Amino acid sequence: MDKYEIDFDTFLLNFKEHVPKLGFKNSVQKDYILKILYFSGEHLTAEQIAFNIKKEYNIDVGIATVYRTMKFFEEMNIIESLDVGDGMKRYELNLSLHHDHLVCTSCSKIIEFTDDLIEKQQVTVARNYNFDLKDHVMTIYGLCENCH
Ligand SMILES: [Zn+2]
Ligand SMILES: [Zn+2]
């Protein structure tokens, strides 16, 4: 998978070493959720994650467990969530290089992009407001080429 520079085994090992240090327990459910996110390389809902784990590995992970785990992952800052406007969060691993999103509000297609000008302009905006920029989220909503 070209999307990430780190291979999955190294990523998982680092993660599993880190979890107990935060006072939490490792679990096979966590491993499978990360595995699905890593190898799909996509933005998946909690339902899609549970469905794919069942399909790929024949393991049952309850939807409540997925939601709880995603909250944990978000707090650990290893995933990012994306709102496509249908009330269901999409999750992706926070491992690839920074990118922004175009979201189709009709078919929920998500396109990743980066634009140097947008990146630079945000630094300028922050500077103009004497603001210490740490991060940003940029999502463009609209209709993809199949939907307009
Ligand atoms: Zn569309
Ligand atoms: Zn993305």
Short mmCIF file of C-alpha atoms and ligand atoms in Angstrom, two decimals:
data_model
loop_
_atom_site.label_atom_id
_atom_site.label_comp_id
_atom_site.label_asym_id
_atom_site.label_seq_id
_atom_site.Cartn_x
_atom_site.Cartn_y
_atom_site.Cartn_z
CA MET A 1 0.00 0.00 0.00
CA ASP A 2 1.67 3.17 -1.22
CA LYS A 3 -0.54 5.49 0.75
CA TYR A 4 1.47 5.10 3.94
CA GLU A 5 5.21 5.19 4.43
CA ILE A 6 5.15 2.91 7.44
CA ASP A 7 4.35 -0.79 6.94
CA PHE A 8 1.44 -2.20 8.85
CA ASP A 9 3.41 -4.53 11.17
CA THR A 10 5.67 -1.71 12.35
CA PHE A 11 2.71 0.61 12.79
CA LEU A 12 0.78 -1.99 14.80
CA LEU A 13 3.80 -2.82 16.95
CA ASN A 14 4.39 0.85 17.78
CA PHE A 15 0.73 1.26 18.56
CA LYS A 16 0.59 -1.79 20.84
CA GLU A 17 3.63 -0.60 22.75
CA HIS A 18 2.05 2.80 23.22
CA VAL A 19 -1.42 1.75 24.45
CA PRO A 20 -0.41 0.34 27.87
CA LYS A 21 1.66 3.45 28.53
CA LEU A 22 -1.57 5.42 28.32
CA GLY A 23 -3.16 3.08 30.85
CA PHE A 24 -5.28 1.18 28.33
CA LYS A 25 -5.43 -2.42 27.20
CA ASN A 26 -4.62 -3.82 23.81
CA SER A 27 -7.30 -5.92 22.17
CA VAL A 28 -7.78 -7.98 19.02
CA GLN A 29 -10.71 -5.69 18.14
CA LYS A 30 -8.39 -2.68 18.07
CA ASP A 31 -5.93 -4.61 15.90
CA TYR A 32 -8.59 -5.57 13.36
CA ILE A 33 -10.02 -2.06 13.18
CA LEU A 34 -6.56 -0.66 12.44
CA LYS A 35 -5.93 -3.41 9.92
CA ILE A 36 -9.13 -2.64 7.99
CA LEU A 37 -8.41 1.10 7.99
CA TYR A 38 -4.82 0.58 6.91
CA PHE A 39 -5.43 -1.84 4.06
CA SER A 40 -8.55 -0.17 2.72
CA GLY A 41 -6.80 3.21 2.72
CA GLU A 42 -10.27 4.72 2.59
CA HIS A 43 -12.59 6.82 4.68
CA LEU A 44 -14.91 4.32 6.36
CA THR A 45 -17.95 4.60 8.62
CA ALA A 46 -18.12 2.56 11.84
CA GLU A 47 -20.67 0.29 10.12
CA GLN A 48 -18.36 -0.27 7.16
CA ILE A 49 -15.48 -1.07 9.50
CA ALA A 50 -17.51 -3.71 11.40
CA PHE A 51 -18.85 -5.12 8.11
CA ASN A 52 -15.39 -5.35 6.52
CA ILE A 53 -13.84 -7.04 9.57
CA LYS A 54 -16.58 -9.68 9.40
CA LYS A 55 -16.15 -10.10 5.65
CA GLU A 56 -12.34 -10.19 5.58
CA TYR A 57 -11.51 -11.99 8.82
CA ASN A 58 -14.83 -13.49 9.95
CA ILE A 59 -14.50 -11.70 13.30
CA ASP A 60 -17.51 -10.12 14.99
CA VAL A 61 -16.87 -6.65 16.35
CA GLY A 62 -19.96 -4.93 17.74
CA ILE A 63 -20.81 -1.50 16.43
CA ALA A 64 -20.67 -0.01 19.95
CA THR A 65 -17.13 -1.36 20.29
CA VAL A 66 -16.15 0.23 16.99
CA TYR A 67 -17.53 3.62 18.08
CA ARG A 68 -15.82 3.39 21.48
CA THR A 69 -12.53 2.39 19.84
CA MET A 70 -12.74 5.19 17.27
CA LYS A 71 -13.19 7.69 20.07
CA PHE A 72 -10.10 6.26 21.73
CA PHE A 73 -8.14 6.38 18.46
CA GLU A 74 -9.21 9.99 17.90
CA GLU A 75 -7.98 10.93 21.36
CA MET A 76 -4.69 9.18 20.53
CA ASN A 77 -4.63 11.22 17.32
CA ILE A 78 -4.03 8.18 15.11
CA ILE A 79 -7.24 8.62 13.14
CA GLU A 80 -9.11 11.56 11.70
CA SER A 81 -12.82 11.78 11.14
CA LEU A 82 -14.63 13.44 8.30
CA ASP A 83 -18.22 14.64 8.17
CA VAL A 84 -19.76 14.14 4.73
CA GLY A 85 -23.04 15.67 5.87
CA ASP A 86 -25.08 12.47 6.24
CA GLY A 87 -24.64 12.24 9.99
CA MET A 88 -22.15 9.36 9.78
CA LYS A 89 -18.53 10.01 10.51
CA ARG A 90 -15.93 8.60 8.12
CA TYR A 91 -12.62 7.61 9.62
CA GLU A 92 -9.16 7.36 8.14
CA LEU A 93 -5.75 6.67 9.61
CA ASN A 94 -3.75 9.74 10.41
CA LEU A 95 -0.68 8.28 8.72
CA SER A 96 -0.62 9.68 5.22
CA LEU A 97 0.74 13.10 4.38
CA HIS A 98 -1.53 16.03 5.08
CA HIS A 99 -4.38 16.35 2.62
CA ASP A 100 -7.75 18.04 2.33
CA HIS A 101 -11.03 16.67 1.03
CA LEU A 102 -13.70 17.26 -1.56
CA VAL A 103 -16.95 15.62 -0.44
CA CYS A 104 -19.87 14.85 -2.76
CA THR A 105 -23.10 15.47 -0.83
CA SER A 106 -25.06 13.33 -3.29
CA CYS A 107 -23.10 10.03 -3.45
CA SER A 108 -20.71 10.62 -0.50
CA LYS A 109 -17.66 10.17 -2.72
CA ILE A 110 -14.53 11.59 -1.07
CA ILE A 111 -11.63 12.96 -3.10
CA GLU A 112 -8.32 13.78 -1.44
CA PHE A 113 -6.28 16.74 -2.62
CA THR A 114 -3.49 19.06 -1.63
CA ASP A 115 -3.02 22.56 -2.93
CA ASP A 116 0.15 24.50 -2.15
CA LEU A 117 -1.60 27.84 -2.46
CA ILE A 118 -4.32 26.90 0.04
CA GLU A 119 -1.71 25.57 2.45
CA LYS A 120 0.41 28.72 2.20
CA GLN A 121 -2.56 31.07 2.37
CA GLN A 122 -3.63 29.58 5.69
CA VAL A 123 -0.25 30.39 7.16
CA THR A 124 -0.72 33.97 5.96
CA VAL A 125 -4.23 34.18 7.43
CA ALA A 126 -3.02 32.84 10.76
CA ARG A 127 -0.12 35.30 10.77
CA ASN A 128 -2.48 38.20 10.00
CA TYR A 129 -4.45 37.36 13.13
CA ASN A 130 -1.33 36.73 15.21
CA PHE A 131 -2.59 33.18 15.48
CA ASP A 132 -0.36 30.21 16.25
CA LEU A 133 -1.43 27.71 13.55
CA LYS A 134 -1.32 24.08 14.70
CA ASP A 135 -3.57 22.27 12.28
CA HIS A 136 -6.44 22.81 9.90
CA VAL A 137 -9.34 20.96 8.38
CA MET A 138 -10.44 21.88 4.88
CA THR A 139 -13.46 20.16 3.36
CA ILE A 140 -15.14 21.31 0.18
CA TYR A 141 -18.76 20.17 -0.14
CA GLY A 142 -20.53 19.87 -3.46
CA LEU A 143 -21.35 17.49 -6.30
CA CYS A 144 -18.80 15.20 -7.95
CA GLU A 145 -18.56 14.82 -11.72
CA ASN A 146 -20.96 11.87 -11.68
CA CYS A 147 -23.60 13.80 -9.73
CA HIS A 148 -23.82 17.18 -11.43
ZN ZN B 1 -21.31 12.18 -6.35
ZN ZN B 2 -8.45 11.57 3.51
#
